[in-house]
Short mmCIF file of C-alpha atoms in Angstrom, two decimals:
data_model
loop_
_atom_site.label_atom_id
_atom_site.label_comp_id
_atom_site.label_asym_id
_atom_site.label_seq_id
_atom_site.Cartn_x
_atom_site.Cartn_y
_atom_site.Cartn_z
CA UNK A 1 79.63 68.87 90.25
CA UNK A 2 81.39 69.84 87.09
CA UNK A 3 84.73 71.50 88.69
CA UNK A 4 86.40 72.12 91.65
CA UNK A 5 89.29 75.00 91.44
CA UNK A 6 92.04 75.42 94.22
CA UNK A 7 93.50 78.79 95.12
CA UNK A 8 96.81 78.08 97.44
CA UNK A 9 97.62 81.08 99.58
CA UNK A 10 98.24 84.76 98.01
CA UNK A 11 101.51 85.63 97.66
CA UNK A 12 103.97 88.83 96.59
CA UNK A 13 106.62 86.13 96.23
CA UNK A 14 107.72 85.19 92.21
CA UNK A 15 109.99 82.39 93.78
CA UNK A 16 107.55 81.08 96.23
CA UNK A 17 104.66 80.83 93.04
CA UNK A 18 106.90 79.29 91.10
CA UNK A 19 108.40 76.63 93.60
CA UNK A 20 105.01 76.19 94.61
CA UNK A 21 103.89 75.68 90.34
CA UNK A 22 106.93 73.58 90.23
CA UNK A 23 106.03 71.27 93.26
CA UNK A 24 102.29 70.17 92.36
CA UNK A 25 103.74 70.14 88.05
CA UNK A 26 106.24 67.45 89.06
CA UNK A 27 103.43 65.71 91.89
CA UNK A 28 100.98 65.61 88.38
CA UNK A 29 103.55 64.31 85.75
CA UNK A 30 104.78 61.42 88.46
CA UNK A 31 101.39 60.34 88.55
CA UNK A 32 99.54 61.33 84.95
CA UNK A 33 102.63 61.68 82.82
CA UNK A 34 103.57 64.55 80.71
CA UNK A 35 101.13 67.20 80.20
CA UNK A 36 99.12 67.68 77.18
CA UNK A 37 100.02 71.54 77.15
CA UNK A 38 102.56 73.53 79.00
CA UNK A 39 103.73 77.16 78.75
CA UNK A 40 106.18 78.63 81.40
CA UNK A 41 106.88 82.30 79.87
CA UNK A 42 107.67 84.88 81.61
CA UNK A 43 109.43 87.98 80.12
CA UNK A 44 110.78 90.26 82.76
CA UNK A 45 114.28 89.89 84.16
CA UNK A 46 114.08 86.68 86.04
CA UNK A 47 116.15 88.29 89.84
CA UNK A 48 113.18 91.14 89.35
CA UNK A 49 110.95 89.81 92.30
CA UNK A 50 108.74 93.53 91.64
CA UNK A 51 109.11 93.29 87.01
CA UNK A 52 107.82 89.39 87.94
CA UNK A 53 104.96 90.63 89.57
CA UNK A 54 104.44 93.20 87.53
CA UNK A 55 104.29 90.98 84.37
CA UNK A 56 102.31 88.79 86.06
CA UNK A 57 99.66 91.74 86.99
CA UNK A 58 99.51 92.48 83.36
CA UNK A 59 98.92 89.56 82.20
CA UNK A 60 102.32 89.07 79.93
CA UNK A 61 103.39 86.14 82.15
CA UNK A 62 102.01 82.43 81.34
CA UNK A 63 102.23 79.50 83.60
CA UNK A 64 100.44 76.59 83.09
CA UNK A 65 100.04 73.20 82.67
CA UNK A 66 96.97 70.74 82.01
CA UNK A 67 96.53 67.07 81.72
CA UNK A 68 93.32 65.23 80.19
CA UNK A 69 92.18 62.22 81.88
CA UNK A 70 89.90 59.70 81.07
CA UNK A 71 87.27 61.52 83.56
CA UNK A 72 88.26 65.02 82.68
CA UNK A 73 90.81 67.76 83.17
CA UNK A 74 93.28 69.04 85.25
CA UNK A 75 95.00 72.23 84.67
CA UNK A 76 97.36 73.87 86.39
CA UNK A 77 98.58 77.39 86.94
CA UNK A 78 99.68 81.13 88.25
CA UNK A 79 97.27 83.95 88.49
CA UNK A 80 97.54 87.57 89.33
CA UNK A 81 96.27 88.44 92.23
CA UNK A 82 93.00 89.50 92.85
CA UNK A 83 92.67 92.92 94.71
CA UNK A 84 96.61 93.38 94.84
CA UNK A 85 99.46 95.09 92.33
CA UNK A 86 102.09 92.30 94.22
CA UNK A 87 100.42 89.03 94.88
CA UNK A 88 99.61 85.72 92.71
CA UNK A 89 98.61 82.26 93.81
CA UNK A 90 98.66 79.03 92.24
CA UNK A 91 95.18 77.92 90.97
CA UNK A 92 94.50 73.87 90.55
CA UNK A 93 91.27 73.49 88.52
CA UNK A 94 89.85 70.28 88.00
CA UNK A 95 87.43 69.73 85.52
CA UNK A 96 85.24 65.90 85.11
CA UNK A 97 84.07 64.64 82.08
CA UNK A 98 80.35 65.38 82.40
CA UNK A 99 81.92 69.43 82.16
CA UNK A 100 83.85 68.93 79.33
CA UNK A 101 80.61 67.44 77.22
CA UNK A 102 78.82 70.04 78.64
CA UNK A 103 81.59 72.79 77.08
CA UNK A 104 81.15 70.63 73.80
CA UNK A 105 77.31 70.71 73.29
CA UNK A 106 77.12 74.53 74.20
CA UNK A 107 80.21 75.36 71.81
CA UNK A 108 78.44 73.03 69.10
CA UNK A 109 75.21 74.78 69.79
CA UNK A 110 76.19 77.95 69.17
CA UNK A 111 78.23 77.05 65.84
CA UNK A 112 75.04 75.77 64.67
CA UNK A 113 73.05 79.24 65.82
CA UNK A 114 75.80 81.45 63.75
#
């Protein structure tokens, strides 16, 4: 197996996303330290549950986080919704090693094609 991704329930709720982004960030940096990357931008008015959604439907809203292990990757974050305007869910993808040298060979095979 090369990944494993984690979809926590759908919701239309910015605050419960983010509490629930916040909760699992704070789990991963007590036990792996800081993260190697981390973006939390959002540019709509932050009491706007609907412009939060909204941003995050369009795609204007970044939340994640990742951490590389010594076996591969973790990364954490908030996606839009799949079929809905209003709802997002926190993704945890988990990536091992054998996928990241994997990702490596094809990206270093196709630099050599071009």
């Amino acid at each position: 197996m090369y990944g494993v991704i984690v979809t926590f329930g759908y919701s239309g709720e910015w605050k419960t996303l983010v509490s629930t982004y916040d909760y699992y960030k704070n789990l991963y940096i007590r036990k792996y330290g800081t993260p190697v990357n981390s973006e939390e931008y959002n540019p709509a008015y932050p009491d706007s549950n609907t412009a939060l959604m909204g941003e995050l439907y369009e795609g204007t809203v970044d939340y994640h986080s990742s951490w590389r292990l010594s076996d591969g990757l973790i990364i954490l974050t908030i996606n839009k919704g799949i079929g809905s305007f209003y709802e997002g869910a926190v993704w945890i993808c988990y990536y091992n090693s054998q996928y990241m040298e994997d990702k490596e060979t094809k990206l270093r095979n196709e630099l050599d094609d071009i």
